[in-house]
CSV table of C-alpha atoms and ligand atoms in Angstrom, one decimal:
chain,number,residue,atom,x,y,z
A,1,UNK,CA,-27.2,-0.3,-6.7
A,2,UNK,CA,-24.6,-3.0,-7.1
A,3,UNK,CA,-22.7,-4.0,-3.9
A,4,UNK,CA,-19.3,-3.7,-5.6
A,5,UNK,CA,-17.8,-2.9,-9.0
A,6,UNK,CA,-14.3,-4.0,-9.9
A,7,UNK,CA,-14.1,-1.1,-12.3
A,8,UNK,CA,-12.0,-3.0,-14.8
A,9,UNK,CA,-13.6,-1.1,-17.7
A,10,UNK,CA,-12.3,2.3,-16.4
A,11,UNK,CA,-10.3,3.5,-19.5
A,12,UNK,CA,-7.1,4.5,-17.6
A,13,UNK,CA,-6.9,1.3,-15.6
A,14,UNK,CA,-7.8,-0.8,-18.6
A,15,UNK,CA,-5.0,0.6,-20.6
A,16,UNK,CA,-2.4,0.1,-17.9
A,17,UNK,CA,-3.6,-3.5,-17.2
A,18,UNK,CA,-3.4,-4.3,-21.0
A,19,UNK,CA,0.1,-2.9,-21.1
A,20,UNK,CA,1.1,-5.0,-18.0
A,21,UNK,CA,-0.3,-8.2,-19.8
A,22,UNK,CA,1.7,-7.4,-23.0
A,23,UNK,CA,4.9,-6.8,-21.0
A,24,UNK,CA,4.7,-10.2,-19.3
A,25,UNK,CA,3.8,-11.9,-22.6
A,26,UNK,CA,6.8,-10.3,-24.2
A,27,UNK,CA,9.1,-11.3,-21.4
A,28,UNK,CA,8.3,-15.0,-21.4
A,29,UNK,CA,8.8,-15.1,-17.6
A,30,UNK,CA,5.7,-16.3,-15.9
A,31,UNK,CA,6.7,-17.5,-12.4
A,32,UNK,CA,9.2,-15.9,-9.9
A,33,UNK,CA,10.5,-13.2,-12.2
A,34,UNK,CA,11.1,-9.5,-12.4
A,35,UNK,CA,7.4,-8.4,-12.0
A,36,UNK,CA,7.1,-10.1,-8.7
A,37,UNK,CA,10.4,-8.8,-7.5
A,38,UNK,CA,9.4,-5.3,-8.5
A,39,UNK,CA,6.0,-5.6,-6.9
A,40,UNK,CA,7.5,-7.0,-3.6
A,41,UNK,CA,9.8,-4.0,-3.4
A,42,UNK,CA,7.0,-1.5,-4.2
A,43,UNK,CA,4.5,-3.0,-1.7
A,44,UNK,CA,7.1,-3.2,1.1
A,45,UNK,CA,7.9,0.4,0.6
A,46,UNK,CA,4.2,1.4,0.4
A,47,UNK,CA,3.7,-0.4,3.8
A,48,UNK,CA,6.8,1.2,5.3
A,49,UNK,CA,8.5,-2.1,5.9
A,50,UNK,CA,11.6,-3.8,4.6
A,51,UNK,CA,10.4,-7.1,3.1
A,52,UNK,CA,7.5,-8.5,1.2
A,53,UNK,CA,7.1,-12.1,0.0
A,54,UNK,CA,4.4,-12.7,-2.6
A,55,UNK,CA,2.4,-15.9,-2.1
A,56,UNK,CA,-0.6,-17.6,-3.7
A,57,UNK,CA,-3.4,-16.1,-1.6
A,58,UNK,CA,-4.3,-14.5,1.7
A,59,UNK,CA,-4.9,-17.8,3.6
A,60,UNK,CA,-1.4,-19.0,2.6
A,61,UNK,CA,0.1,-15.7,3.6
A,62,UNK,CA,-1.3,-16.3,7.1
A,63,UNK,CA,-0.4,-20.0,7.4
A,64,UNK,CA,3.1,-19.7,5.9
A,65,UNK,CA,3.8,-16.8,8.2
A,66,UNK,CA,2.8,-18.9,11.2
A,67,UNK,CA,4.9,-21.8,9.9
A,68,UNK,CA,7.9,-19.5,9.2
A,69,UNK,CA,7.6,-18.3,12.8
A,70,UNK,CA,7.8,-21.9,14.1
A,71,UNK,CA,4.2,-22.2,15.2
A,72,UNK,CA,3.3,-25.9,15.1
A,73,UNK,CA,1.2,-28.7,16.6
A,74,UNK,CA,-0.1,-27.9,20.1
A,75,UNK,CA,0.9,-24.2,20.0
A,76,UNK,CA,-2.0,-21.9,21.1
A,77,UNK,CA,-2.8,-19.0,18.8
A,78,UNK,CA,-5.1,-16.2,20.0
A,79,UNK,CA,-7.6,-15.1,17.3
A,80,UNK,CA,-10.6,-12.7,17.3
A,81,UNK,CA,-14.0,-14.5,17.5
A,82,UNK,CA,-15.4,-12.0,15.0
A,83,UNK,CA,-13.4,-12.4,11.7
A,84,UNK,CA,-13.5,-14.2,8.3
A,85,UNK,CA,-13.0,-18.0,8.7
A,86,UNK,CA,-9.6,-17.8,6.9
A,87,UNK,CA,-8.0,-16.3,10.0
A,88,UNK,CA,-9.0,-19.4,12.0
A,89,UNK,CA,-8.2,-21.9,9.2
A,90,UNK,CA,-4.6,-20.6,9.0
A,91,UNK,CA,-4.1,-21.7,12.6
A,92,UNK,CA,-5.6,-25.2,12.2
A,93,UNK,CA,-3.6,-25.6,8.9
A,94,UNK,CA,-0.4,-25.6,10.9
A,95,UNK,CA,-1.8,-27.8,13.6
A,96,UNK,CA,-2.2,-24.9,16.1
A,97,UNK,CA,-4.8,-24.7,18.9
A,98,UNK,CA,-7.3,-21.9,18.4
A,99,UNK,CA,-7.9,-19.6,21.3
A,100,UNK,CA,-10.7,-17.2,20.3
A,101,UNK,CA,-11.4,-14.0,22.2
A,102,UNK,CA,-14.0,-11.3,21.9
A,103,UNK,CA,-13.6,-8.1,19.9
A,104,UNK,CA,-14.0,-4.5,21.0
A,105,UNK,CA,-17.7,-3.6,20.3
A,106,UNK,CA,-16.8,-0.3,18.7
A,107,UNK,CA,-13.9,-1.0,16.4
A,108,UNK,CA,-14.8,-4.7,15.9
A,109,UNK,CA,-11.1,-5.6,16.3
A,110,UNK,CA,-9.2,-7.6,19.0
A,111,UNK,CA,-9.7,-6.2,22.5
A,112,UNK,CA,-6.1,-6.0,24.0
A,113,UNK,CA,-7.6,-6.6,27.5
A,114,UNK,CA,-9.3,-9.8,26.3
A,115,UNK,CA,-6.0,-10.9,24.7
A,116,UNK,CA,-4.1,-10.3,28.1
A,117,UNK,CA,-6.7,-12.4,29.9
A,118,UNK,CA,-6.4,-15.2,27.3
A,119,UNK,CA,-2.7,-15.7,27.4
A,120,UNK,CA,-1.7,-19.0,28.9
A,121,UNK,CA,1.4,-21.2,29.2
A,122,UNK,CA,1.0,-22.6,25.7
A,123,UNK,CA,0.2,-19.4,23.9
A,124,UNK,CA,2.7,-18.7,21.2
A,125,UNK,CA,1.1,-16.2,18.8
A,126,UNK,CA,-1.7,-13.6,18.3
A,127,UNK,CA,-3.5,-12.7,15.1
A,128,UNK,CA,-5.0,-9.3,15.4
A,129,UNK,CA,-7.4,-8.8,12.4
A,130,UNK,CA,-7.7,-5.3,10.9
A,131,UNK,CA,-11.3,-5.8,10.0
A,132,UNK,CA,-13.4,-3.9,7.4
A,133,UNK,CA,-10.5,-1.5,6.8
A,134,UNK,CA,-10.0,-0.4,10.5
A,135,UNK,CA,-6.7,-1.3,12.1
A,136,UNK,CA,-6.5,-3.4,15.2
A,137,UNK,CA,-5.0,-1.7,18.3
A,138,UNK,CA,-1.6,-3.2,17.8
A,139,UNK,CA,0.7,-1.3,20.2
A,140,UNK,CA,-0.8,-2.8,23.4
A,141,UNK,CA,-0.7,-6.3,21.8
A,142,UNK,CA,3.0,-5.8,20.8
A,143,UNK,CA,3.7,-4.9,24.4
A,144,UNK,CA,2.0,-8.1,25.6
A,145,UNK,CA,4.0,-10.0,23.0
A,146,UNK,CA,7.3,-8.7,24.3
A,147,UNK,CA,6.3,-9.6,27.9
A,148,UNK,CA,5.2,-13.1,27.0
A,149,UNK,CA,7.4,-14.0,24.0
A,150,UNK,CA,4.6,-14.1,21.4
A,151,UNK,CA,4.6,-13.8,17.7
A,152,UNK,CA,2.2,-11.2,16.4
A,153,UNK,CA,0.8,-11.7,12.9
A,154,UNK,CA,-1.6,-9.0,11.7
A,155,UNK,CA,-4.3,-10.1,9.3
A,156,UNK,CA,-4.6,-7.0,7.1
A,157,UNK,CA,-6.4,-8.8,4.2
A,158,UNK,CA,-9.0,-6.0,4.4
A,159,UNK,CA,-6.8,-3.1,5.3
A,160,UNK,CA,-4.2,-2.3,2.7
A,161,UNK,CA,-3.0,1.2,3.4
A,162,UNK,CA,-4.9,1.6,6.7
A,163,UNK,CA,-3.2,4.0,9.2
A,164,UNK,CA,-2.3,3.0,12.8
A,165,UNK,CA,-0.7,5.8,14.8
A,166,UNK,CA,0.8,7.3,11.7
A,167,UNK,CA,2.1,3.9,10.4
A,168,UNK,CA,0.6,1.9,7.6
A,169,UNK,CA,-0.6,-1.7,7.9
A,170,UNK,CA,2.5,-3.8,7.6
A,171,UNK,CA,4.8,-1.6,9.7
A,172,UNK,CA,3.9,-2.6,13.2
A,173,UNK,CA,3.4,-6.4,13.8
A,174,UNK,CA,6.2,-8.9,13.5
A,175,UNK,CA,4.6,-9.9,10.2
A,176,UNK,CA,1.5,-8.8,8.3
A,177,UNK,CA,-0.5,-11.0,5.9
A,178,UNK,CA,-2.3,-9.5,3.0
A,179,UNK,CA,-4.8,-10.9,0.5
A,180,UNK,CA,-5.1,-9.6,-3.0
A,181,UNK,CA,-8.4,-11.3,-3.8
A,182,UNK,CA,-10.0,-9.2,-6.6
A,183,UNK,CA,-12.5,-7.4,-4.4
A,184,UNK,CA,-10.0,-6.3,-1.7
A,185,UNK,CA,-8.8,-2.7,-1.6
A,186,UNK,CA,-5.7,-3.9,-3.5
A,187,UNK,CA,-6.9,-6.7,-5.7
A,188,UNK,CA,-5.3,-8.8,-8.4
A,189,UNK,CA,-7.3,-10.3,-11.3
A,190,UNK,CA,-7.2,-13.7,-9.6
A,191,UNK,CA,-5.9,-15.1,-6.3
A,192,UNK,CA,-2.7,-13.6,-4.7
A,193,UNK,CA,-1.4,-12.7,-1.3
A,194,UNK,CA,1.8,-11.5,0.5
A,195,UNK,CA,3.6,-11.4,3.8
A,196,UNK,CA,5.2,-8.1,4.8
A,197,UNK,CA,7.9,-8.1,7.6
A,198,UNK,CA,10.9,-6.2,8.8
A,199,UNK,CA,12.6,-9.5,9.8
A,200,UNK,CA,14.9,-10.7,7.1
A,201,UNK,CA,15.1,-14.3,8.5
A,202,UNK,CA,11.3,-14.6,8.5
A,203,UNK,CA,11.1,-13.3,5.0
A,204,UNK,CA,13.7,-15.8,3.8
A,205,UNK,CA,11.8,-18.6,5.5
A,206,UNK,CA,8.6,-17.7,3.7
A,207,UNK,CA,10.4,-17.5,0.4
A,208,UNK,CA,11.6,-21.1,1.0
A,209,UNK,CA,8.2,-22.3,2.1
A,210,UNK,CA,6.3,-20.9,-0.9
A,211,UNK,CA,8.6,-22.6,-3.3
A,212,UNK,CA,8.8,-26.3,-2.2
A,213,UNK,CA,11.1,-25.4,0.7
A,214,UNK,CA,13.8,-24.6,-1.8
A,215,UNK,CA,16.1,-21.6,-2.5
A,216,UNK,CA,18.2,-23.3,-5.1
A,217,UNK,CA,16.6,-25.6,-7.7
A,218,UNK,CA,16.4,-29.2,-6.5
A,219,UNK,CA,17.8,-28.4,-3.1
A,220,UNK,CA,15.0,-28.7,-0.5
A,221,UNK,CA,16.1,-27.5,3.0
A,222,UNK,CA,12.6,-27.7,4.5
A,223,UNK,CA,9.2,-29.2,3.6
A,224,UNK,CA,7.6,-26.5,1.7
A,225,UNK,CA,4.5,-26.0,-0.5
A,226,UNK,CA,3.7,-24.4,-3.9
A,227,UNK,CA,2.2,-21.0,-3.2
A,228,UNK,CA,3.6,-18.4,-5.5
A,229,UNK,CA,2.3,-15.0,-6.7
A,230,UNK,CA,2.7,-15.3,-10.5
A,231,UNK,CA,4.2,-12.7,-12.9
A,232,UNK,CA,0.9,-11.8,-14.5
A,233,UNK,CA,-0.8,-11.1,-11.2
A,234,UNK,CA,2.3,-9.2,-9.9
A,235,UNK,CA,2.2,-7.0,-13.0
A,236,UNK,CA,-1.5,-6.3,-12.5
A,237,UNK,CA,-0.9,-5.6,-8.9
A,238,UNK,CA,1.7,-3.0,-9.7
A,239,UNK,CA,-1.0,-1.2,-11.8
A,240,UNK,CA,-3.5,-1.4,-8.9
A,241,UNK,CA,-0.9,-0.4,-6.3
A,242,UNK,CA,-0.2,2.8,-8.1
A,243,UNK,CA,-3.9,3.7,-7.7
A,244,UNK,CA,-4.4,2.4,-4.1
A,245,UNK,CA,-3.8,5.7,-2.2
A,246,UNK,CA,-6.2,7.6,-4.5
A,247,UNK,CA,-8.9,4.9,-4.2
A,248,UNK,CA,-8.6,4.6,-0.5
A,249,UNK,CA,-9.0,8.4,-0.4
A,250,UNK,CA,-12.2,8.1,-2.5
A,251,UNK,CA,-13.5,5.3,-0.1
A,252,UNK,CA,-12.9,7.6,2.9
A,253,UNK,CA,-14.7,10.5,1.2
A,254,UNK,CA,-17.7,8.3,0.4
A,255,UNK,CA,-17.7,7.0,3.9
A,256,UNK,CA,-17.8,10.6,5.2
A,257,UNK,CA,-20.7,11.3,2.9
A,258,UNK,CA,-22.6,8.2,4.2
A,259,UNK,CA,-22.0,9.5,7.7
A,260,UNK,CA,-23.4,12.9,6.8
A,261,UNK,CA,-26.5,11.3,5.3
A,262,UNK,CA,-27.1,8.7,8.0
A,263,UNK,CA,-25.6,10.2,11.1
A,264,UNK,CA,-28.9,11.3,12.6
A,265,UNK,CA,-30.7,7.9,12.5
A,266,UNK,CA,-31.0,6.8,16.1
A,267,UNK,CA,-31.3,3.0,15.6
A,268,UNK,CA,-28.3,2.8,13.3
A,269,UNK,CA,-24.7,2.5,14.4
A,270,UNK,CA,-22.2,3.8,11.8
A,271,UNK,CA,-18.6,2.6,11.5
A,272,UNK,CA,-16.3,4.1,14.1
A,273,UNK,CA,-12.8,5.4,13.4
A,274,UNK,CA,-10.6,5.4,16.6
A,275,UNK,CA,-8.5,8.5,17.3
A,276,UNK,CA,-5.4,6.5,16.5
A,277,UNK,CA,-6.8,5.0,13.2
A,278,UNK,CA,-7.1,5.9,9.6
A,279,UNK,CA,-9.9,3.7,8.2
A,280,UNK,CA,-9.7,2.6,4.6
A,281,UNK,CA,-13.3,1.3,4.4
A,282,UNK,CA,-12.8,-2.0,2.6
A,283,UNK,CA,-16.5,-2.3,3.8
A,284,UNK,CA,-19.0,0.2,5.1
A,285,UNK,CA,-20.6,-1.8,7.9
A,286,UNK,CA,-23.6,-0.4,9.8
A,287,UNK,CA,-25.3,-2.0,12.7
A,288,UNK,CA,-29.0,-2.2,13.7
A,289,UNK,CA,-31.2,-4.6,15.6
A,290,UNK,CA,-33.6,-4.3,12.6
A,291,UNK,CA,-30.9,-5.6,10.2
A,292,UNK,CA,-32.9,-8.3,8.5
A,293,UNK,CA,-35.8,-5.9,7.8
A,294,UNK,CA,-33.4,-3.2,6.6
A,295,UNK,CA,-31.7,-5.6,4.2
A,296,UNK,CA,-35.1,-6.8,2.8
A,297,UNK,CA,-36.3,-3.3,2.2
A,298,UNK,CA,-33.0,-2.2,0.6
A,299,UNK,CA,-33.2,-5.3,-1.7
A,300,UNK,CA,-36.7,-4.2,-2.7
A,301,UNK,CA,-35.4,-0.7,-3.4
A,302,UNK,CA,-32.7,-2.3,-5.7
A,303,UNK,CA,-29.8,-1.9,-3.3
A,304,UNK,CA,-27.5,-4.9,-2.8
A,305,UNK,CA,-26.0,-5.5,0.6
A,306,UNK,CA,-24.0,-8.3,2.3
A,307,UNK,CA,-23.5,-9.6,5.8
A,308,UNK,CA,-19.9,-9.9,7.1
A,309,UNK,CA,-20.4,-12.4,8.7
A,310,UNK,CA,-23.7,-14.1,9.3
A,311,UNK,CA,-22.4,-17.2,11.3
A,312,UNK,CA,-19.5,-16.7,13.7
A,313,UNK,CA,-16.5,-19.1,13.3
A,314,UNK,CA,-17.2,-20.8,16.7
A,315,UNK,CA,-20.6,-21.9,15.5
A,316,UNK,CA,-19.4,-23.2,12.1
A,317,UNK,CA,-19.4,-27.0,11.5
A,318,UNK,CA,-15.8,-26.8,10.5
A,319,UNK,CA,-14.8,-25.9,14.0
A,320,UNK,CA,-17.3,-28.2,15.9
A,321,UNK,CA,-14.4,-30.1,17.4
A,322,UNK,CA,-13.6,-27.1,19.6
A,323,UNK,CA,-16.9,-27.8,21.4
A,324,UNK,CA,-18.0,-24.1,21.5
A,325,UNK,CA,-21.6,-23.1,21.6
A,326,UNK,CA,-24.0,-20.2,21.2
A,327,UNK,CA,-23.5,-17.8,24.1
A,328,UNK,CA,-19.7,-18.3,24.3
A,329,UNK,CA,-19.0,-15.0,22.5
A,330,UNK,CA,-22.0,-12.6,23.0
A,331,UNK,CA,-20.4,-9.5,21.3
A,332,UNK,CA,-19.5,-11.6,18.2
A,333,UNK,CA,-22.9,-13.2,18.1
A,334,UNK,CA,-24.8,-9.9,18.4
A,335,UNK,CA,-22.6,-8.5,15.6
A,336,UNK,CA,-23.6,-11.5,13.4
A,337,UNK,CA,-27.2,-10.6,13.9
A,338,UNK,CA,-26.8,-6.8,13.5
A,339,UNK,CA,-24.2,-6.0,11.0
A,340,UNK,CA,-25.0,-5.0,7.4
A,341,UNK,CA,-22.4,-3.9,4.7
A,342,UNK,CA,-23.7,-1.2,2.4
A,343,UNK,CA,-22.4,-0.7,-1.2
A,344,UNK,CA,-19.0,1.1,-1.3
A,345,UNK,CA,-16.4,1.1,-4.1
A,346,UNK,CA,-14.1,4.0,-5.1
A,347,UNK,CA,-16.1,5.0,-8.2
A,348,UNK,CA,-19.6,4.8,-6.9
A,349,UNK,CA,-19.8,8.5,-6.4
A,350,UNK,CA,-21.7,10.7,-3.9
A,351,UNK,CA,-24.8,10.2,-6.0
A,352,UNK,CA,-24.5,6.5,-5.4
A,353,UNK,CA,-24.2,7.0,-1.7
A,354,UNK,CA,-27.2,9.4,-1.8
A,355,UNK,CA,-29.3,6.7,-3.4
A,356,UNK,CA,-28.4,4.0,-0.8
A,357,UNK,CA,-28.7,6.4,2.1
A,358,UNK,CA,-32.2,7.6,0.8
A,359,UNK,CA,-33.4,4.0,0.6
A,360,UNK,CA,-32.0,3.3,4.1
A,361,UNK,CA,-33.7,6.4,5.6
A,362,UNK,CA,-37.0,5.3,4.0
A,363,UNK,CA,-36.6,1.8,5.3
A,364,UNK,CA,-36.0,3.0,8.9
A,365,UNK,CA,-39.0,5.4,8.7
A,366,UNK,CA,-37.0,8.6,8.4
A,367,UNK,CA,-37.5,9.3,4.6
B,1,PLP,C1,-10.0,-12.3,2.3
B,1,PLP,C2,-9.5,-12.6,3.7
B,1,PLP,C3,-8.6,-13.6,4.0
B,1,PLP,C4,-8.2,-14.6,3.0
B,1,PLP,O1,-7.7,-14.2,1.8
B,1,PLP,P1,-7.7,-15.1,0.5
B,1,PLP,O2,-6.8,-14.4,-0.5
B,1,PLP,O3,-9.2,-15.1,0.0
B,1,PLP,O4,-7.2,-16.5,0.9
B,1,PLP,C5,-8.1,-13.7,5.3
B,1,PLP,N1,-8.5,-12.9,6.3
B,1,PLP,C6,-9.4,-11.9,6.0
B,1,PLP,C7,-9.8,-11.0,7.2
B,1,PLP,C8,-10.0,-11.7,4.8
B,1,PLP,O5,-10.9,-10.8,4.6
């Protein structure tokens, strides 16, 4: 069983992607044109927010949002210890000081109490990450932000369409960064990203930053970069966005099926869905102290799995200058040793889940 399938050969999707390509070819507009404008409007509406600015990738979405909010050298930014490295890299990219805190051991997202305890005089921003498809608990973090004047940037690179207390990802934080890397729930056919916000000034700033700090050609108000979402990717994303809700529904159905098949295994912790959350299962992540053995036996049974993530950010060479060491974030370090992502993609079907679950039961001695 493959870990993931982009399903580009699905006849209906293939036809629509081909038509999108021909439309852009016929228009002759390749950068900052009508496809991007249309996608930005459609995605903002999908998220339940007012504005969306397309950028080159998810990391740029995060770092440009921080810059647009005025986060700069010396400003402290609270991040979860357990996340993909890009969350941390966005902070160092703008010269910010990383302030990592532990995650909640059941939802694997920022623990609001840990955030409260970490706020200091130089803290300017918080980046809650909605990891694996499960939203971070944003309301208590927004309340802390009001109290302390912080900017809240949700990293929803893995959570397009996830529900938080009846709102979708993109509708709660001051700004929300998305990645459209091909394997994400909403994926382009290359690199792409976006920032969604209800704040028109922030949106305008991001539009300047992504295009050399310029709104009008050859007039540069601020020092920007080149990070645009091109017309071809925008056209492809419109095709994928039209199928996102259906595909998230399939992911949820398959996750339920996994839970039915694996729920009785005592040594195995399944993904949790908080009462206030609607999980979109970007990844189906299980936990067991026997992780390495389970992964080996699944590999032998022909089932591909991955580990998200095997080495926590605070133990990566790239962040050695922070002087952090093993033992600093016990929950995160235990997760790095125990998590395993099982195959999950919208078209894998219940039969696919049955195969993986059968192999997992056999590996854990409960065949
Ligand atoms: C994928 C991802 C990113 C980065 O997105 P890119 O488009 O690959 O730059 C950031 N944060 C998280 C949590 C991600 O999963």
